Coordinates of C-alpha atoms in Angstrom, one line a residue:
M1 CA 1.1 20.4 224.2
G2 CA 3.0 22.3 226.9
P3 CA 6.3 24.1 226.5
V4 CA 8.3 21.2 228.1
E5 CA 6.8 18.7 225.6
F6 CA 7.5 21.0 222.7
I7 CA 11.1 21.5 223.8
K8 CA 11.5 17.7 224.2
S9 CA 10.1 17.1 220.7
C10 CA 12.4 19.7 219.2
F11 CA 15.4 18.2 221.0
I12 CA 14.5 14.7 219.7
I13 CA 14.0 16.0 216.1
A14 CA 17.3 17.8 216.3
C15 CA 19.1 14.7 217.6
V16 CA 17.6 12.6 214.8
I17 CA 18.7 15.2 212.2
L18 CA 22.2 15.4 213.7
F19 CA 22.5 11.6 213.7
F20 CA 21.4 11.4 210.1
A21 CA 23.8 14.2 209.1
I22 CA 26.7 12.3 210.8
F23 CA 25.6 9.0 209.2
V24 CA 25.6 10.6 205.7
K25 CA 29.0 12.3 206.3
V26 CA 30.6 9.0 207.5
S27 CA 29.0 7.1 204.6
F28 CA 30.5 9.5 202.0
A29 CA 33.9 9.4 203.7
L30 CA 33.8 5.6 203.5
V31 CA 32.8 5.6 199.9
D32 CA 35.6 8.1 199.1
W33 CA 38.1 5.9 200.9
L34 CA 37.0 2.8 199.1
V35 CA 37.1 4.6 195.7
E36 CA 40.7 5.7 196.5
R37 CA 41.8 2.2 197.4
I38 CA 40.2 0.8 194.2
R39 CA 41.9 3.5 192.1
E40 CA 45.3 2.7 193.7
A41 CA 44.8 -1.1 193.2
T42 CA 43.8 -0.4 189.5
L43 CA 46.8 1.8 189.0
K44 CA 49.2 -0.8 190.5
L45 CA 47.6 -3.5 188.3
K46 CA 48.1 -1.3 185.2
I47 CA 51.7 -0.6 186.1
K48 CA 52.4 -4.3 186.7
R49 CA 50.8 -5.3 183.4
L50 CA 52.8 -2.6 181.5
L51 CA 56.1 -3.7 183.2
M52 CA 55.4 -7.3 182.3
E53 CA 54.7 -6.3 178.6
Y54 CA 57.9 -4.3 178.6
L55 CA 60.0 -7.1 180.0
E56 CA 58.4 -9.6 177.5
S57 CA 59.3 -7.2 174.6
E58 CA 62.9 -6.8 176.0
R59 CA 63.2 -10.6 176.3
E60 CA 62.0 -11.0 172.7
S61 CA 64.4 -8.4 171.4
L62 CA 67.3 -10.0 173.2
E63 CA 66.3 -13.4 171.7
N64 CA 66.1 -11.8 168.2
R65 CA 69.5 -10.1 168.7
K66 CA 71.0 -13.5 169.8
D67 CA 69.5 -15.2 166.8
L68 CA 71.0 -12.5 164.5
E69 CA 74.4 -12.9 166.1
E70 CA 74.2 -16.7 165.6
H71 CA 73.1 -16.2 162.0
E72 CA 76.0 -13.8 161.4
D73 CA 78.4 -16.3 162.9
E74 CA 77.2 -19.0 160.5
V75 CA 77.7 -16.8 157.5

């Protein structure tokens, strides 16, 4: 193997390693991005569920208060 062939082989190996490193970096960035989107969606869903529970409890308390007022009016 001559020096030119050795240099070509080293260059090809370096390019393959560089391509692999870039591929791994992009893959991890994509996974991080997806995890962040999932975390945001989960948080939004939790907030929406908590708001719905709060509104339901407020509606029930208003109905109870209304029932109490009607009962007091009857007495």
